[in-house]
Coordinates of C-alpha atoms and ligand atoms in Angstrom, one line a residue:
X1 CA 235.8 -150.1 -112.5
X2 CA 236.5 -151.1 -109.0
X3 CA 240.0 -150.0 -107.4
X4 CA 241.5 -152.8 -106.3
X5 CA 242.0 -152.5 -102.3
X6 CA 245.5 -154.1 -100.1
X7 CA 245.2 -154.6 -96.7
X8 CA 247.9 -155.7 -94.5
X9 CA 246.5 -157.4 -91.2
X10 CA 249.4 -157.9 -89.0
X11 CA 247.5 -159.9 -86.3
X12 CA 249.4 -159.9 -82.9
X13 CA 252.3 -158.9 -84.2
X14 CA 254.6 -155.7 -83.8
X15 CA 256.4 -153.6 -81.3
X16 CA 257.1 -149.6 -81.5
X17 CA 260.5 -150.1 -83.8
X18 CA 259.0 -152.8 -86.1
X19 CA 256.0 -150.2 -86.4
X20 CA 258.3 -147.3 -87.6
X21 CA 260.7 -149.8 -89.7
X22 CA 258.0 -151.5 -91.7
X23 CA 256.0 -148.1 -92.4
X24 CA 259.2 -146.4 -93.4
X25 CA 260.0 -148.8 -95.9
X26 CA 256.3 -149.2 -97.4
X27 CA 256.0 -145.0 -97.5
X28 CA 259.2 -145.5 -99.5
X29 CA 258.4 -148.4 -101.9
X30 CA 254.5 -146.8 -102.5
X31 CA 255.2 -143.2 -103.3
X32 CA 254.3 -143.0 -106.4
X33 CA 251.5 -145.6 -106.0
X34 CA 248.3 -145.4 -108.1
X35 CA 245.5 -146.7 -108.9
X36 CA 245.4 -149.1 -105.7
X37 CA 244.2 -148.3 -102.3
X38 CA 246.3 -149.8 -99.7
X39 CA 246.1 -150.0 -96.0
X40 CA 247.6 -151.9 -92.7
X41 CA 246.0 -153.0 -89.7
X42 CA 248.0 -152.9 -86.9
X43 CA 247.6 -154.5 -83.2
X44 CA 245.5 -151.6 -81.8
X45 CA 248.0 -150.6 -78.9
X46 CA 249.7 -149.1 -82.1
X47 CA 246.9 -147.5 -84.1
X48 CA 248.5 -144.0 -82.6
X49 CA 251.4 -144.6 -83.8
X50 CA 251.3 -145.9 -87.1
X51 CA 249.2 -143.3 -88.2
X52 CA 251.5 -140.3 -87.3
X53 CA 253.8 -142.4 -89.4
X54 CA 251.7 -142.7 -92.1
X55 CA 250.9 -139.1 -92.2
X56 CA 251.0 -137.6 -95.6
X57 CA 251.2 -140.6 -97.4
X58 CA 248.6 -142.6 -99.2
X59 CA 248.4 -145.6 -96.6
X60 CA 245.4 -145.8 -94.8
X61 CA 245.0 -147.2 -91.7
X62 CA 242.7 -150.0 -90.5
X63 CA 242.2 -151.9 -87.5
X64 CA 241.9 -155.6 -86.5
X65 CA 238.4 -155.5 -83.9
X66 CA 235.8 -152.6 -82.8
X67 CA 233.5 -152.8 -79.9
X68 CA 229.3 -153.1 -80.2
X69 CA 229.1 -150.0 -77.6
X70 CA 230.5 -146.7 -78.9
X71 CA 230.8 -145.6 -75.2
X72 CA 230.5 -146.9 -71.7
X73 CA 231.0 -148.9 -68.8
X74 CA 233.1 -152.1 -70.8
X75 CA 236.4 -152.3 -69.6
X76 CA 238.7 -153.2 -71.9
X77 CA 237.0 -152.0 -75.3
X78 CA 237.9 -150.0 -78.0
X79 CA 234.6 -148.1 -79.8
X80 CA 234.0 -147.3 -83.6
X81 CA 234.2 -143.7 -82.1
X82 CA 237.5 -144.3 -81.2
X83 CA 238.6 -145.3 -84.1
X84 CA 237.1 -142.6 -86.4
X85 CA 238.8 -139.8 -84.0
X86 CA 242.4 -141.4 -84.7
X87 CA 242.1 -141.8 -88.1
X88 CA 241.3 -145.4 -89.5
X89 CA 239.5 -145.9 -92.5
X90 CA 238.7 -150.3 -92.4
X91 CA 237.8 -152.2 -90.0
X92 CA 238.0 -156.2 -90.2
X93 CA 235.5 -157.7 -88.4
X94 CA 234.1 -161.7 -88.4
X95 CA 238.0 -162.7 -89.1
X96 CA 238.0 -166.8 -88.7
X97 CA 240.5 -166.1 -85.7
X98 CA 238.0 -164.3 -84.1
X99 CA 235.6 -166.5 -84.9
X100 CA 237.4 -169.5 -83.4
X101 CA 239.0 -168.1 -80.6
X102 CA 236.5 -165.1 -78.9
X103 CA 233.7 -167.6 -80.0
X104 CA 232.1 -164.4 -82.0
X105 CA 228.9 -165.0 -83.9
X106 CA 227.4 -163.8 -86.5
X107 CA 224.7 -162.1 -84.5
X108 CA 227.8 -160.2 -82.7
X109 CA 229.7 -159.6 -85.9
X110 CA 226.2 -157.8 -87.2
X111 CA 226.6 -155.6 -84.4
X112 CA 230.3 -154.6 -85.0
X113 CA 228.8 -154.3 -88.7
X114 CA 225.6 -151.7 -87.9
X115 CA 227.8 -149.8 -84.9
X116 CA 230.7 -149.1 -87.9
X117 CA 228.3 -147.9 -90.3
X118 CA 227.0 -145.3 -87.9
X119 CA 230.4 -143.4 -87.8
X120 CA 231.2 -144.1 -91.6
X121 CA 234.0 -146.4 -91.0
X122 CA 234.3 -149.0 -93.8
X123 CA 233.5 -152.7 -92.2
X124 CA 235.9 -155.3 -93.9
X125 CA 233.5 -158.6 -93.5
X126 CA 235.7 -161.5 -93.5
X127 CA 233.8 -165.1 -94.2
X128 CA 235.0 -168.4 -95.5
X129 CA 234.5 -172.1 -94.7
X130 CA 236.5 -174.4 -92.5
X131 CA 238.4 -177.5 -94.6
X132 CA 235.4 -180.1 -93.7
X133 CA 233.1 -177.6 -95.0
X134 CA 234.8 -177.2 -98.2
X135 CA 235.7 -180.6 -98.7
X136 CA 232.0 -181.6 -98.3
X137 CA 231.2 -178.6 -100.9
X138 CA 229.2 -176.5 -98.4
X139 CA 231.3 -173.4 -99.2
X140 CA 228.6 -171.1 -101.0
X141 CA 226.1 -172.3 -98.5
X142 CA 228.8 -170.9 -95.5
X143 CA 229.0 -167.5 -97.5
X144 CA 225.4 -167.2 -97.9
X145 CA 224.8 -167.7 -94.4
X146 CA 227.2 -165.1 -93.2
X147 CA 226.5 -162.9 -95.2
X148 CA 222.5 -163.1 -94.9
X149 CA 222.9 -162.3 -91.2
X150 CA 224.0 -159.1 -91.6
X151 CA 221.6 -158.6 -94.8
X152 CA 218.4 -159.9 -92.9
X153 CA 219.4 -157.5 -89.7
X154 CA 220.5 -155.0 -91.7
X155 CA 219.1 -154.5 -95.3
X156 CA 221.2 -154.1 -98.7
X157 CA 221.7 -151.0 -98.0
X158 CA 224.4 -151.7 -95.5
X159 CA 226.7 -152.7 -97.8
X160 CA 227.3 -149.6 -99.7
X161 CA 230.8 -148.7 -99.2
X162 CA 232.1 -151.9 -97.4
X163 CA 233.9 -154.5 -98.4
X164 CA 233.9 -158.7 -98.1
X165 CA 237.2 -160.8 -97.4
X166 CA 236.2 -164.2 -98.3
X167 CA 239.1 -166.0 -96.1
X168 CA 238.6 -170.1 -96.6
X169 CA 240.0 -170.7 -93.3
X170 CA 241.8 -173.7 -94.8
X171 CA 243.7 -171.5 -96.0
X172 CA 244.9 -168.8 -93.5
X173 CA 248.7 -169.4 -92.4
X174 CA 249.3 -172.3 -93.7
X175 CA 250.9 -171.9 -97.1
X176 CA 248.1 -173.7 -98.9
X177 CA 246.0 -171.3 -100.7
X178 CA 243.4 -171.8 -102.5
X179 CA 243.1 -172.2 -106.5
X180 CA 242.4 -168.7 -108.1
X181 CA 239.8 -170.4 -110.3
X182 CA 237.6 -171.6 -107.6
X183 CA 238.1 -168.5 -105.7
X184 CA 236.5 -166.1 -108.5
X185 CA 233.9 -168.9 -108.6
X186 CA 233.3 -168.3 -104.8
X187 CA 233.6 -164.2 -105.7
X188 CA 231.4 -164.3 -108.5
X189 CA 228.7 -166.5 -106.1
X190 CA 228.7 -163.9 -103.4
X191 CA 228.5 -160.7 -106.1
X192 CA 225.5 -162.7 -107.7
X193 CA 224.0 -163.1 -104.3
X194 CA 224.2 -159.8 -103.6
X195 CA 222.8 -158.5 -107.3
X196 CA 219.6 -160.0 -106.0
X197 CA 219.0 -157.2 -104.0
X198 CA 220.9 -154.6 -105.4
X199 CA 222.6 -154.9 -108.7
X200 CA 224.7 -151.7 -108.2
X201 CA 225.8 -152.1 -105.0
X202 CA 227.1 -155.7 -106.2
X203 CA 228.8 -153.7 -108.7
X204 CA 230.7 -151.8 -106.3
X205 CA 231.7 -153.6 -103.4
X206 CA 235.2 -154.6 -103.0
X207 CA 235.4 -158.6 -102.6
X208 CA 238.8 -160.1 -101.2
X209 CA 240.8 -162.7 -101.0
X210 CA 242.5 -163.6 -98.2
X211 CA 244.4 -167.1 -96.9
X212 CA 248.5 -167.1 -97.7
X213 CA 248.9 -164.8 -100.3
X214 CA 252.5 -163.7 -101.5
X215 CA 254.5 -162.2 -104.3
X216 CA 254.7 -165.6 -106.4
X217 CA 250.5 -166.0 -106.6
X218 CA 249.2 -162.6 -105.8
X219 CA 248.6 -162.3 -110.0
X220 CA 247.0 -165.4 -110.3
X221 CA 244.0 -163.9 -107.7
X222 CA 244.0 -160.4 -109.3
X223 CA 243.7 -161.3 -112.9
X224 CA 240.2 -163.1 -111.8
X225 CA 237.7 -160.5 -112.8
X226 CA 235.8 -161.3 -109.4
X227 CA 239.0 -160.8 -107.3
X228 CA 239.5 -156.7 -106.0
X229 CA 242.0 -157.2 -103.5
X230 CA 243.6 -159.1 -101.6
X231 CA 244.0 -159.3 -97.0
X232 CA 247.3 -160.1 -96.8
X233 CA 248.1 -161.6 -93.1
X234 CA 252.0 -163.0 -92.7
X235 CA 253.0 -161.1 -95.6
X236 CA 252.3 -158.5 -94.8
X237 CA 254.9 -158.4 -91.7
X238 CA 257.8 -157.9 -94.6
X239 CA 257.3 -154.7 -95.9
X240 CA 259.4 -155.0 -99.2
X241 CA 256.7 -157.8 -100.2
X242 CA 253.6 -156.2 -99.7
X243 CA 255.1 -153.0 -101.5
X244 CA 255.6 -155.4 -104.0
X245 CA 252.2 -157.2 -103.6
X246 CA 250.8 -154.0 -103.8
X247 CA 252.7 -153.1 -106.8
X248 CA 251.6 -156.5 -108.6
X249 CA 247.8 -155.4 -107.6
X250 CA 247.6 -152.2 -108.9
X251 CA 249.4 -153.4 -112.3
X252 CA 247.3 -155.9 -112.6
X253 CA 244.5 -154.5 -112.4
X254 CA 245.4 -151.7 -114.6
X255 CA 245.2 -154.5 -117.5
X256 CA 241.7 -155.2 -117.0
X257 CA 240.7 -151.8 -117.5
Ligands
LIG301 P1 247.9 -165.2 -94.1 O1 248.2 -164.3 -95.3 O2 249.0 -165.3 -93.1 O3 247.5 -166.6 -94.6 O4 246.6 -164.6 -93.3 C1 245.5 -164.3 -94.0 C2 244.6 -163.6 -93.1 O5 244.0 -164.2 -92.2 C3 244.4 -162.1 -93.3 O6 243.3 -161.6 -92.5

């Protein structure tokens, strides 16, 4: 049985108080937590600090972006390295955002793959179509093709231990999310396409959803047999609802045992 996995990406958002106030209240509402691993991303100027808040309790911490170079002359970088020695746990890389914005490929996001693995830091590979992509049913195509590219660089075996966000990017921020029926079809497509390779490392890895989840449909992803998690993005920013989001996950997915 898979645990299901929370993870809060706060994007550029945050400041020092915000950073104490919303881990305060999270520490508080997931004490006695179980059966669900949680963590939060945080803008990396305040990976530090969140994690001598989180100290002691079961929040992990993750972060939003790694560098290809562990070390070096590239100003401006933050390295896998760097990450490991403060303490986070996931890493999202290949977010839509990303994607769109730093104009990353997927011949730079198999870097940022391959450089994680090499210091044992879990990579959280987000994928997922664009709305012309879906509408013109290329979606499983779009998820193949991401995630061969770290498969053909990389091998199977780099997926032991990671985990996939499939994010349609229709869906990210907008309020529209997409139907929990045709999301566990698009889960079940990328475990099968994995099982091809390796039928126990299908088994294992930890498939997300991400794209405007909240309190009110959280369930309706989790009870999908397909669905392990959820990447909560504006949500996440309120830290009474993904305690609660976190709460619906882990009860959830009790049920299914
Ligand atoms: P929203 O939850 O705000 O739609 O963001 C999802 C996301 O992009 C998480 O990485």
């Amino acid at each position: 049985m898979r645990c299901p996995l929370v993870i809060g990406n706060w994007k550029l958002n945050g400041n020092k108080r915000i950073v104490s106030d919303l881990i305060t209240i999270m520490r508080n509402e997931l004490r006695s937590i179980v059966n669900c691993n949680v963590a939060i991303a945080p803008p990396m100027i305040y990976l530090a600090l969140a994690k001598s808040y989180l100290e002691g309790s079961q929040i992990a911490l993750g972060a939003q972006n790694v560098d290809i170079h562990l070390s070096g002359a590239y100003t401006g970088e933050i390295s896998a390295e760097m990450l490991k020695d403060i303490g986070a746990k996931y890493i999202i890389i290949g977010h839509s955002e990303r994607r769109t914005y730093h104009k990353e490929s997927d011949e730079f996001i198999v870097k940022k793959f391959a450089i994680l693995k090499t210091v044992d830091l879990i990579p959280v590979l987000c994928i997922g179509e664009n709305e012309a992509e879906n509408k013109s049913g290329q979606t499983e195509a779009i998820c193949a093709f991401q995630i061969d590219a770290i498969l053909d660089n990389l091998g199977i075996k780099a997926f032991e231990n990671t985990v996939i966000a499939y994010e349609p990017i229709w869906a990210i921020g907008t309020g529209k999310s997409a139907e929990p029926e045709q999301v566990q079809k698009v889960h079940k497509f990328i475990r099968s396409h994995i099982a091809k390779y390796n039928s126990a490392i299908s088994k294992q890895i930890i498939i997300q959803y991400g794209g405007s989840v909240n309190i009110t449909n959280v369930a309706e992803f989790l009870v999908q047999a397909d669905i392990d998690g959820v990447l909560v993005g504006g949500a996440s920013l309120k830290a009474e609802v993904f305690a609660e989001i976190v709460k619906i996950a882990a009860t959830v997915k009790a049920k299914q045992v």
